[in-house]
Each structure stands twice: as C-alpha cells, then as structure tokens.
PDB file of C-alpha atoms in Angstrom:
ATOM      1  CA  MET A1053      70.267-118.192 -10.990  1.00  0.00           C
ATOM      2  CA  SER A1054      67.248-115.884 -10.973  1.00  0.00           C
ATOM      3  CA  SER A1055      64.456-116.157  -8.405  1.00  0.00           C
ATOM      4  CA  GLN A1056      62.023-117.180 -11.176  1.00  0.00           C
ATOM      5  CA  THR A1057      64.284-120.065 -12.185  1.00  0.00           C
ATOM      6  CA  LYS A1058      64.603-121.200  -8.546  1.00  0.00           C
ATOM      7  CA  ALA A1059      60.812-121.143  -8.107  1.00  0.00           C
ATOM      8  CA  SER A1060      60.355-123.169 -11.291  1.00  0.00           C
ATOM      9  CA  SER A1061      62.922-125.753 -10.115  1.00  0.00           C
ATOM     10  CA  ALA A1062      61.188-126.052  -6.708  1.00  0.00           C
ATOM     11  CA  SER A1063      57.827-126.514  -8.414  1.00  0.00           C
ATOM     12  CA  ASN A1064      59.233-129.261 -10.661  1.00  0.00           C
ATOM     13  CA  GLY A1065      60.756-130.941  -7.589  1.00  0.00           C
ATOM     14  CA  GLU A1066      57.388-130.924  -5.777  1.00  0.00           C
ATOM     15  CA  LYS A1067      55.669-132.388  -8.833  1.00  0.00           C
ATOM     16  CA  ALA A1068      58.279-135.148  -9.090  1.00  0.00           C
ATOM     17  CA  LEU A1069      57.875-135.922  -5.384  1.00  0.00           C
ATOM     18  CA  LYS A1070      54.076-136.127  -5.775  1.00  0.00           C
ATOM     19  CA  TRP A1071      54.471-138.487  -8.729  1.00  0.00           C
ATOM     20  CA  ILE A1072      56.846-140.721  -6.766  1.00  0.00           C
ATOM     21  CA  LEU A1073      54.500-140.782  -3.771  1.00  0.00           C
ATOM     22  CA  GLY A1074      51.524-141.478  -6.050  1.00  0.00           C
ATOM     23  CA  ILE A1075      53.313-144.396  -7.711  1.00  0.00           C
ATOM     24  CA  CYS A1076      54.383-145.833  -4.334  1.00  0.00           C
ATOM     25  CA  LEU A1077      50.819-145.569  -2.978  1.00  0.00           C
ATOM     26  CA  ALA A1078      49.390-147.127  -6.148  1.00  0.00           C
ATOM     27  CA  VAL A1079      51.823-150.057  -5.911  1.00  0.00           C
ATOM     28  CA  GLY A1080      50.992-150.482  -2.215  1.00  0.00           C
ATOM     29  CA  GLY A1081      47.263-150.389  -2.992  1.00  0.00           C
ATOM     30  CA  VAL A1082      47.617-153.075  -5.661  1.00  0.00           C
ATOM     31  CA  LEU A1083      49.647-155.276  -3.301  1.00  0.00           C
ATOM     32  CA  VAL A1084      46.987-154.908  -0.593  1.00  0.00           C
ATOM     33  CA  ILE A1085      44.001-155.570  -2.838  1.00  0.00           C
ATOM     34  CA  LEU A1086      45.581-158.411  -4.842  1.00  0.00           C
ATOM     35  CA  PRO A1087      44.964-161.176  -2.221  1.00  0.00           C
ATOM     36  CA  PHE A1088      41.286-160.178  -1.984  1.00  0.00           C
ATOM     37  CA  VAL A1089      40.895-160.235  -5.776  1.00  0.00           C
ATOM     38  CA  TRP A1090      42.654-163.621  -5.958  1.00  0.00           C
ATOM     39  CA  MET A1091      40.415-164.978  -3.168  1.00  0.00           C
ATOM     40  CA  ILE A1092      37.215-163.827  -4.916  1.00  0.00           C
ATOM     41  CA  LEU A1093      38.281-165.200  -8.316  1.00  0.00           C
ATOM     42  CA  SER A1094      39.487-168.468  -6.739  1.00  0.00           C
ATOM     43  CA  ALA A1095      36.006-169.012  -5.303  1.00  0.00           C
ATOM     44  CA  PHE A1096      34.849-169.633  -8.877  1.00  0.00           C
ATOM     45  CA  LYS A1097      37.607-172.158  -9.692  1.00  0.00           C
ATOM     46  CA  PRO A1098      37.510-175.954  -9.313  1.00  0.00           C
ATOM     47  CA  GLU A1099      39.626-177.348  -6.490  1.00  0.00           C
ATOM     48  CA  GLY A1100      42.279-178.729  -8.824  1.00  0.00           C
ATOM     49  CA  GLU A1101      42.789-175.381 -10.549  1.00  0.00           C
ATOM     50  CA  ILE A1102      43.521-173.540  -7.287  1.00  0.00           C
ATOM     51  CA  GLN A1103      46.511-175.813  -6.601  1.00  0.00           C
ATOM     52  CA  ASN A1104      48.071-175.220 -10.022  1.00  0.00           C
ATOM     53  CA  ILE A1105      51.732-174.169 -10.021  1.00  0.00           C
ATOM     54  CA  PRO A1106      52.243-171.403 -11.047  1.00  0.00           C
ATOM     55  CA  PRO A1107      48.917-170.082  -9.697  1.00  0.00           C
ATOM     56  CA  THR A1108      46.510-168.375 -12.081  1.00  0.00           C
ATOM     57  CA  LEU A1109      44.519-165.227 -11.370  1.00  0.00           C
ATOM     58  CA  LEU A1110      41.510-165.701 -13.656  1.00  0.00           C
ATOM     59  CA  PRO A1111      39.559-168.996 -13.523  1.00  0.00           C
ATOM     60  CA  GLU A1112      40.185-171.200 -16.571  1.00  0.00           C
ATOM     61  CA  ARG A1113      36.931-173.085 -15.910  1.00  0.00           C
ATOM     62  CA  PHE A1114      34.318-170.895 -14.239  1.00  0.00           C
ATOM     63  CA  THR A1115      32.102-172.738 -11.729  1.00  0.00           C
ATOM     64  CA  THR A1116      29.629-171.870  -8.977  1.00  0.00           C
ATOM     65  CA  GLU A1117      29.794-175.381  -7.519  1.00  0.00           C
ATOM     66  CA  ASN A1118      31.668-174.185  -4.428  1.00  0.00           C
ATOM     67  CA  PHE A1119      28.839-171.838  -3.426  1.00  0.00           C
ATOM     68  CA  LYS A1120      26.264-174.602  -4.046  1.00  0.00           C
ATOM     69  CA  ASN A1121      28.219-176.895  -1.714  1.00  0.00           C
ATOM     70  CA  LEU A1122      28.197-174.232   1.001  1.00  0.00           C
ATOM     71  CA  PHE A1123      24.409-174.084   1.065  1.00  0.00           C
ATOM     72  CA  GLU A1124      23.619-177.721   0.235  1.00  0.00           C
ATOM     73  CA  ASN A1125      26.186-179.503   2.417  1.00  0.00           C
ATOM     74  CA  MET A1126      27.444-176.949   4.986  1.00  0.00           C
ATOM     75  CA  ASN A1127      24.263-175.386   6.440  1.00  0.00           C
ATOM     76  CA  PHE A1128      25.311-171.936   5.283  1.00  0.00           C
ATOM     77  CA  GLY A1129      21.628-171.156   4.733  1.00  0.00           C
ATOM     78  CA  VAL A1130      21.048-171.580   8.497  1.00  0.00           C
ATOM     79  CA  TYR A1131      24.160-169.540   9.322  1.00  0.00           C
ATOM     80  CA  LEU A1132      22.999-166.792   6.940  1.00  0.00           C
ATOM     81  CA  LYS A1133      19.543-166.696   8.565  1.00  0.00           C
ATOM     82  CA  ASN A1134      21.073-166.409  12.062  1.00  0.00           C
ATOM     83  CA  THR A1135      23.445-163.682  10.917  1.00  0.00           C
ATOM     84  CA  LEU A1136      20.575-161.687   9.379  1.00  0.00           C
ATOM     85  CA  ILE A1137      18.603-162.040  12.637  1.00  0.00           C
ATOM     86  CA  ILE A1138      21.563-160.610  14.569  1.00  0.00           C
ATOM     87  CA  VAL A1139      21.880-157.767  12.045  1.00  0.00           C
ATOM     88  CA  PHE A1140      18.146-157.034  12.404  1.00  0.00           C
ATOM     89  CA  PHE A1141      18.383-156.826  16.195  1.00  0.00           C
ATOM     90  CA  SER A1142      21.518-154.702  15.836  1.00  0.00           C
ATOM     91  CA  PHE A1143      19.340-152.124  14.075  1.00  0.00           C
ATOM     92  CA  ILE A1144      16.787-152.320  16.885  1.00  0.00           C
ATOM     93  CA  GLY A1145      19.679-151.700  19.283  1.00  0.00           C
ATOM     94  CA  LEU A1146      20.673-148.773  17.092  1.00  0.00           C
ATOM     95  CA  PHE A1147      17.240-147.219  17.650  1.00  0.00           C
ATOM     96  CA  MET A1148      17.600-147.743  21.419  1.00  0.00           C
ATOM     97  CA  ASN A1149      21.059-146.153  21.357  1.00  0.00           C
ATOM     98  CA  ALA A1150      19.549-143.146  19.590  1.00  0.00           C
ATOM     99  CA  MET A1151      16.853-142.792  22.251  1.00  0.00           C
ATOM    100  CA  ALA A1152      19.437-143.032  25.038  1.00  0.00           C
ATOM    101  CA  GLY A1153      21.670-140.488  23.319  1.00  0.00           C
ATOM    102  CA  PHE A1154      18.724-138.114  22.942  1.00  0.00           C
ATOM    103  CA  ALA A1155      17.856-138.479  26.621  1.00  0.00           C
ATOM    104  CA  PHE A1156      21.420-137.693  27.715  1.00  0.00           C
ATOM    105  CA  ALA A1157      21.663-134.768  25.269  1.00  0.00           C
ATOM    106  CA  LYS A1158      18.362-132.982  25.888  1.00  0.00           C
ATOM    107  CA  TYR A1159      16.932-134.019  29.268  1.00  0.00           C
ATOM    108  CA  LYS A1160      18.270-132.792  32.581  1.00  0.00           C
ATOM    109  CA  PHE A1161      17.390-135.194  35.364  1.00  0.00           C
ATOM    110  CA  LYS A1162      18.970-136.005  38.688  1.00  0.00           C
ATOM    111  CA  GLY A1163      22.252-137.836  38.241  1.00  0.00           C
ATOM    112  CA  SER A1164      22.186-137.590  34.433  1.00  0.00           C
ATOM    113  CA  ASN A1165      25.821-136.501  34.217  1.00  0.00           C
ATOM    114  CA  ASN A1166      27.010-139.193  36.623  1.00  0.00           C
ATOM    115  CA  LEU A1167      25.012-141.811  34.742  1.00  0.00           C
ATOM    116  CA  PHE A1168      26.551-140.675  31.453  1.00  0.00           C
ATOM    117  CA  TYR A1169      30.031-140.893  32.956  1.00  0.00           C
ATOM    118  CA  ILE A1170      29.294-144.448  34.062  1.00  0.00           C
ATOM    119  CA  VAL A1171      28.219-145.256  30.491  1.00  0.00           C
ATOM    120  CA  LEU A1172      31.472-143.746  29.213  1.00  0.00           C
ATOM    121  CA  ALA A1173      33.468-145.716  31.774  1.00  0.00           C
ATOM    122  CA  THR A1174      32.132-148.978  30.368  1.00  0.00           C
ATOM    123  CA  MET A1175      33.921-148.152  27.108  1.00  0.00           C
ATOM    124  CA  MET A1176      37.222-148.641  28.914  1.00  0.00           C
ATOM    125  CA  ILE A1177      36.403-152.240  29.901  1.00  0.00           C
ATOM    126  CA  PRO A1178      37.454-154.778  27.255  1.00  0.00           C
ATOM    127  CA  GLY A1179      34.588-156.940  26.045  1.00  0.00           C
ATOM    128  CA  GLN A1180      36.521-160.108  26.872  1.00  0.00           C
ATOM    129  CA  VAL A1181      36.534-159.144  30.569  1.00  0.00           C
ATOM    130  CA  THR A1182      32.734-159.023  30.808  1.00  0.00           C
ATOM    131  CA  MET A1183      32.071-162.174  28.798  1.00  0.00           C
ATOM    132  CA  ILE A1184      32.199-164.615  31.715  1.00  0.00           C
ATOM    133  CA  PRO A1185      29.943-162.523  34.051  1.00  0.00           C
ATOM    134  CA  VAL A1186      27.463-161.955  31.207  1.00  0.00           C
ATOM    135  CA  TYR A1187      27.500-165.665  30.404  1.00  0.00           C
ATOM    136  CA  LEU A1188      26.811-166.559  34.053  1.00  0.00           C
ATOM    137  CA  ILE A1189      23.932-164.049  34.234  1.00  0.00           C
ATOM    138  CA  LEU A1190      22.355-165.384  31.047  1.00  0.00           C
ATOM    139  CA  ASN A1191      22.860-168.933  32.306  1.00  0.00           C
ATOM    140  CA  GLU A1192      20.934-168.078  35.496  1.00  0.00           C
ATOM    141  CA  MET A1193      18.173-166.687  33.256  1.00  0.00           C
ATOM    142  CA  HIS A1194      18.205-169.918  31.167  1.00  0.00           C
ATOM    143  CA  LEU A1195      19.058-167.916  28.050  1.00  0.00           C
ATOM    144  CA  THR A1196      22.227-169.752  27.033  1.00  0.00           C
ATOM    145  CA  ASN A1197      22.004-171.636  23.752  1.00  0.00           C
ATOM    146  CA  THR A1198      19.127-169.400  22.627  1.00  0.00           C
ATOM    147  CA  MET A1199      18.922-166.665  20.005  1.00  0.00           C
ATOM    148  CA  ILE A1200      17.844-164.197  22.711  1.00  0.00           C
ATOM    149  CA  GLY A1201      21.063-164.930  24.581  1.00  0.00           C
ATOM    150  CA  VAL A1202      23.028-164.351  21.375  1.00  0.00           C
ATOM    151  CA  VAL A1203      21.548-160.921  20.553  1.00  0.00           C
ATOM    152  CA  LEU A1204      20.770-159.511  24.022  1.00  0.00           C
ATOM    153  CA  PRO A1205      24.307-158.502  25.223  1.00  0.00           C
ATOM    154  CA  GLY A1206      25.043-156.620  21.990  1.00  0.00           C
ATOM    155  CA  LEU A1207      21.728-154.804  21.778  1.00  0.00           C
ATOM    156  CA  VAL A1208      23.040-151.463  23.093  1.00  0.00           C
ATOM    157  CA  GLY A1209      26.548-150.090  23.417  1.00  0.00           C
ATOM    158  CA  ALA A1210      28.267-147.170  25.126  1.00  0.00           C
ATOM    159  CA  PHE A1211      30.048-146.085  21.947  1.00  0.00           C
ATOM    160  CA  GLY A1212      26.778-145.684  20.037  1.00  0.00           C
ATOM    161  CA  ILE A1213      25.126-143.800  22.915  1.00  0.00           C
ATOM    162  CA  PHE A1214      28.125-141.487  23.140  1.00  0.00           C
ATOM    163  CA  LEU A1215      28.097-140.632  19.427  1.00  0.00           C
ATOM    164  CA  PHE A1216      24.339-140.028  19.365  1.00  0.00           C
ATOM    165  CA  ARG A1217      24.564-137.863  22.481  1.00  0.00           C
ATOM    166  CA  GLN A1218      27.370-135.780  20.979  1.00  0.00           C
ATOM    167  CA  PHE A1219      25.489-135.239  17.706  1.00  0.00           C
ATOM    168  CA  MET A1220      22.063-134.565  19.228  1.00  0.00           C
ATOM    169  CA  SER A1221      23.423-132.048  21.711  1.00  0.00           C
ATOM    170  CA  THR A1222      23.935-129.719  18.711  1.00  0.00           C
ATOM    171  CA  ILE A1223      20.196-129.697  17.855  1.00  0.00           C
ATOM    172  CA  PRO A1224      18.740-126.316  18.956  1.00  0.00           C
ATOM    173  CA  ASP A1225      16.554-126.494  22.063  1.00  0.00           C
ATOM    174  CA  GLU A1226      14.270-123.833  20.541  1.00  0.00           C
ATOM    175  CA  LEU A1227      13.322-126.198  17.727  1.00  0.00           C
ATOM    176  CA  LEU A1228      12.273-128.897  20.191  1.00  0.00           C
ATOM    177  CA  GLU A1229      10.356-126.363  22.314  1.00  0.00           C
ATOM    178  CA  ALA A1230       8.481-125.191  19.207  1.00  0.00           C
ATOM    179  CA  THR A1231       7.336-128.727  18.408  1.00  0.00           C
ATOM    180  CA  ARG A1232       6.223-129.233  22.011  1.00  0.00           C
ATOM    181  CA  LEU A1233       4.223-125.995  21.877  1.00  0.00           C
ATOM    182  CA  ASP A1234       2.511-127.356  18.751  1.00  0.00           C
ATOM    183  CA  GLY A1235       1.298-130.273  20.857  1.00  0.00           C
ATOM    184  CA  ALA A1236       3.762-132.959  19.796  1.00  0.00           C
ATOM    185  CA  SER A1237       4.555-135.633  22.368  1.00  0.00           C
ATOM    186  CA  GLU A1238       8.158-136.369  23.367  1.00  0.00           C
ATOM    187  CA  PHE A1239       8.227-139.597  21.369  1.00  0.00           C
ATOM    188  CA  ARG A1240       6.764-137.887  18.297  1.00  0.00           C
ATOM    189  CA  THR A1241       9.324-135.093  18.637  1.00  0.00           C
ATOM    190  CA  PHE A1242      12.050-137.731  18.706  1.00  0.00           C
ATOM    191  CA  LEU A1243      10.680-139.588  15.683  1.00  0.00           C
ATOM    192  CA  GLN A1244       9.689-136.699  13.428  1.00  0.00           C
ATOM    193  CA  ILE A1245      12.190-133.992  14.368  1.00  0.00           C
ATOM    194  CA  VAL A1246      15.290-135.452  16.001  1.00  0.00           C
ATOM    195  CA  LEU A1247      15.796-138.585  13.884  1.00  0.00           C
ATOM    196  CA  PRO A1248      15.507-136.826  10.465  1.00  0.00           C
ATOM    197  CA  ILE A1249      18.045-134.226  11.606  1.00  0.00           C
ATOM    198  CA  SER A1250      20.335-137.027  12.792  1.00  0.00           C
ATOM    199  CA  LYS A1251      20.511-138.774   9.404  1.00  0.00           C
ATOM    200  CA  PRO A1252      24.327-138.472   9.067  1.00  0.00           C
ATOM    201  CA  ILE A1253      25.042-140.152  12.405  1.00  0.00           C
ATOM    202  CA  LEU A1254      22.223-142.658  11.827  1.00  0.00           C
ATOM    203  CA  ALA A1255      23.735-143.627   8.472  1.00  0.00           C
ATOM    204  CA  VAL A1256      27.153-144.234   9.960  1.00  0.00           C
ATOM    205  CA  GLN A1257      25.868-146.061  13.001  1.00  0.00           C
ATOM    206  CA  GLY A1258      23.721-148.194  10.698  1.00  0.00           C
ATOM    207  CA  ILE A1259      26.785-149.159   8.676  1.00  0.00           C
ATOM    208  CA  LEU A1260      28.775-150.000  11.797  1.00  0.00           C
ATOM    209  CA  ALA A1261      25.813-151.981  13.206  1.00  0.00           C
ATOM    210  CA  PHE A1262      25.597-154.003   9.990  1.00  0.00           C
ATOM    211  CA  ILE A1263      29.315-154.720   9.939  1.00  0.00           C
ATOM    212  CA  GLY A1264      29.333-155.664  13.634  1.00  0.00           C
ATOM    213  CA  GLY A1265      26.305-157.952  13.274  1.00  0.00           C
ATOM    214  CA  TRP A1266      27.590-159.534  10.069  1.00  0.00           C
ATOM    215  CA  ASN A1267      31.001-160.298  11.601  1.00  0.00           C
ATOM    216  CA  SER A1268      29.711-161.527  14.998  1.00  0.00           C
ATOM    217  CA  PHE A1269      31.855-164.502  15.910  1.00  0.00           C
ATOM    218  CA  LEU A1270      33.162-164.879  19.455  1.00  0.00           C
ATOM    219  CA  TRP A1271      29.972-164.385  21.471  1.00  0.00           C
ATOM    220  CA  PRO A1272      27.771-166.704  19.332  1.00  0.00           C
ATOM    221  CA  LEU A1273      30.536-169.305  19.558  1.00  0.00           C
ATOM    222  CA  ILE A1274      30.570-169.051  23.383  1.00  0.00           C
ATOM    223  CA  ILE A1275      26.865-168.787  24.160  1.00  0.00           C
ATOM    224  CA  ALA A1276      25.553-171.307  21.602  1.00  0.00           C
ATOM    225  CA  ASN A1277      26.187-175.038  21.726  1.00  0.00           C
ATOM    226  CA  ASP A1278      23.695-175.874  19.002  1.00  0.00           C
ATOM    227  CA  GLU A1279      24.986-175.521  15.448  1.00  0.00           C
ATOM    228  CA  LYS A1280      21.558-174.190  14.440  1.00  0.00           C
ATOM    229  CA  LEU A1281      22.441-170.931  16.250  1.00  0.00           C
ATOM    230  CA  TYR A1282      25.848-170.408  14.645  1.00  0.00           C
ATOM    231  CA  THR A1283      26.584-167.409  12.443  1.00  0.00           C
ATOM    232  CA  LEU A1284      28.426-167.149   9.130  1.00  0.00           C
ATOM    233  CA  SER A1285      31.702-166.317  10.896  1.00  0.00           C
ATOM    234  CA  VAL A1286      31.420-169.384  13.121  1.00  0.00           C
ATOM    235  CA  GLY A1287      30.445-171.477  10.106  1.00  0.00           C
ATOM    236  CA  LEU A1288      33.526-170.245   8.288  1.00  0.00           C
ATOM    237  CA  SER A1289      35.749-171.359  11.169  1.00  0.00           C
ATOM    238  CA  LEU A1290      34.038-174.777  11.100  1.00  0.00           C
ATOM    239  CA  LEU A1291      34.684-174.908   7.371  1.00  0.00           C
ATOM    240  CA  LYS A1292      38.376-174.414   7.997  1.00  0.00           C
ATOM    241  CA  GLY A1293      38.416-177.252  10.518  1.00  0.00           C
ATOM    242  CA  GLN A1294      36.283-179.760   8.612  1.00  0.00           C
ATOM    243  CA  TYR A1295      37.397-178.966   5.062  1.00  0.00           C
ATOM    244  CA  GLY A1296      40.915-177.681   5.672  1.00  0.00           C
ATOM    245  CA  GLY A1297      42.185-179.318   2.492  1.00  0.00           C
ATOM    246  CA  ASN A1298      39.391-177.972   0.253  1.00  0.00           C
ATOM    247  CA  TYR A1299      40.740-174.548  -0.575  1.00  0.00           C
ATOM    248  CA  ALA A1300      38.088-173.770  -3.196  1.00  0.00           C
ATOM    249  CA  LEU A1301      35.322-174.259  -0.619  1.00  0.00           C
ATOM    250  CA  GLN A1302      37.150-172.063   1.883  1.00  0.00           C
ATOM    251  CA  MET A1303      37.628-169.351  -0.733  1.00  0.00           C
ATOM    252  CA  ALA A1304      33.898-169.443  -1.506  1.00  0.00           C
ATOM    253  CA  GLY A1305      33.012-169.169   2.200  1.00  0.00           C
ATOM    254  CA  SER A1306      35.453-166.297   2.749  1.00  0.00           C
ATOM    255  CA  THR A1307      34.162-164.494  -0.347  1.00  0.00           C
ATOM    256  CA  PHE A1308      30.578-164.859   0.839  1.00  0.00           C
ATOM    257  CA  MET A1309      31.603-163.290   4.157  1.00  0.00           C
ATOM    258  CA  VAL A1310      33.764-160.468   2.851  1.00  0.00           C
ATOM    259  CA  VAL A1311      32.029-159.218  -0.316  1.00  0.00           C
ATOM    260  CA  PRO A1312      28.937-157.687   1.414  1.00  0.00           C
ATOM    261  CA  ILE A1313      31.237-155.799   3.811  1.00  0.00           C
ATOM    262  CA  ILE A1314      33.337-154.479   0.922  1.00  0.00           C
ATOM    263  CA  ILE A1315      30.207-153.368  -0.972  1.00  0.00           C
ATOM    264  CA  ILE A1316      28.829-151.613   2.099  1.00  0.00           C
ATOM    265  CA  PHE A1317      32.160-149.900   2.739  1.00  0.00           C
ATOM    266  CA  ILE A1318      32.605-148.767  -0.882  1.00  0.00           C
ATOM    267  CA  PHE A1319      29.143-147.204  -1.055  1.00  0.00           C
ATOM    268  CA  PHE A1320      29.158-145.626   2.420  1.00  0.00           C
ATOM    269  CA  GLN A1321      32.839-144.929   3.152  1.00  0.00           C
ATOM    270  CA  LYS A1322      32.163-141.186   2.877  1.00  0.00           C
ATOM    271  CA  HIS A1323      29.710-141.375   5.797  1.00  0.00           C
ATOM    272  CA  ILE A1324      32.139-143.437   7.902  1.00  0.00           C
ATOM    273  CA  ILE A1325      34.961-140.927   7.434  1.00  0.00           C
ATOM    274  CA  GLU A1326      32.610-138.000   8.129  1.00  0.00           C
ATOM    275  CA  ASN A1327      31.408-139.673  11.325  1.00  0.00           C
ATOM    276  CA  TYR A1328      34.894-140.092  12.713  1.00  0.00           C
ATOM    277  CA  ALA A1329      35.658-136.486  11.746  1.00  0.00           C
ATOM    278  CA  ILE A1330      32.517-135.267  13.558  1.00  0.00           C
ATOM    279  CA  SER A1331      33.205-137.350  16.677  1.00  0.00           C
ATOM    280  CA  GLY A1332      36.820-136.199  16.687  1.00  0.00           C
ATOM    281  CA  ILE A1333      35.913-132.520  16.422  1.00  0.00           C
ATOM    282  CA  LYS A1334      33.436-132.757  19.261  1.00  0.00           C
TER     283      LYS A1334
END
C-alpha cells in the first residue's frame, strides 16, 4: 500500500471518528436539554394534561393560567420585587468590588499585600461556616428580618475583588499618570479611564452578580422570618411544600426562575468563557 493511500485511509478514519463524536455529543445535548424544554412547555399546560400517560411534549390546550396563579395567589410579585432589589444591590457591590480591586492593583500602601492575602484567604472559608457568626452580628445590630440584613453580607466578595485586581493590574501606570497630570482626580480617573478599559471583566462580573442575586436562596431563608422578604427561590421552595401535588404550578414557578438565567447565559456565554480564560491565564 502506497504512502498516499495510507494517508487517505487515516484521514477517512479521523473524519469518521469526528462524526461519531459529533453524533454522541448531539445525542447527549438533546438528552440534557429535553427536561428543560419539557418543563417550559409543561408550564403552559393544564394540570390534568401534565399527568397524561404517555406524557406529551407540546401542550394540547395552551394556557397561561399557571403564571396568573403564581402572581395572584402565591405572592410571586412580592418575591420578584425582593429578588430585583437583591440584584440591584449586587450591582452596587460590583462597583465596590471594582474600586477595591483598583486600589489593590494600583496603590501601594503599608500592608497592602498582607491585606490582599487576607482577602484571598477568605475565599478558602466555605460560606456555610460564616453564616452563624454573620447572623449573630446582624442580630446584635437589629438587622435580622430586614432587607438590609438580606443584602449586606453579599455586597462585596473576595472572588470579585481578586478578578478586578488581576485585570486592572494590566492597565499601564503611564496612562493613569497622564490623566493625573491633566488634573483628573483619583475618582474621576477610576470612572472615566479605568472602568471603560475594564468592560470585559465588568460584563462578566455583572452577569455573575445577576445570576447570584437572582438565585439567592439560603441566606434570605435564614435571615428573614417575614414572607414579605422572601425571594423567588424561597418562594419556589414554598410552592413545592404547599402545592406539591400541583405539578403545573410548580413547572410555571420553575420556568419563571430558570428562563431569565438561560437567556442571560445564551447572550453572554462568550464573556463568561473569556473571563475564566483570562483569570486562568493570570
């Protein structure tokens, strides 16, 4: 067999292997996404249709009654408002993380390195370990069962500060010196020079802040006794307990929780992947 024939056979073998891998990945993707599609479509079915045997994928009678019940009978409007408040304060925390990252990246002050190492060390402590001390501190401050107590512990985070510090350390010092020579204050330099340059990391941190705020569950459940302070995630768990037999209502609640996250991820997945690549390289 000639060398050209051997090369052609190897090329055909590689193509066949790629096709087999592609088909396997496609089948795996369909199997993964199918429950989400069924959940979303089931949210628009009447309760009786969901329990049909064999189950159907598309709704035979399309209805939005399940979503109306969520907001009219289950206080999901209140849960949505609380969740949006947490998301809003998450973005304020994002701005504070950016300022802290800029300070660690570009200012040399006494103990800055040691302070940054302490911030990094907090990343190694599981959040569940600090929940009880934080709860006791907020209780002493009379902030339990308040919205301030819900949003305050999650306002800033070591992971966000670390990523901002890593990204902003690459900004040339000469550029910042030039703006200072032009008479710009430190805060103006941060707002008009540093933040526009940091758009990639801001975009990714914004996405992560939204997802974290939207999915906030455990801390609001611990710190809040009043149902008026519960979030969508807590409301969804209540839905499972109070309406465990109403699968259509649960599908509607789950869809309302999941769809915004999926939309955000689809539109901004490129930024998320780039962020992890940047943080991994540095």
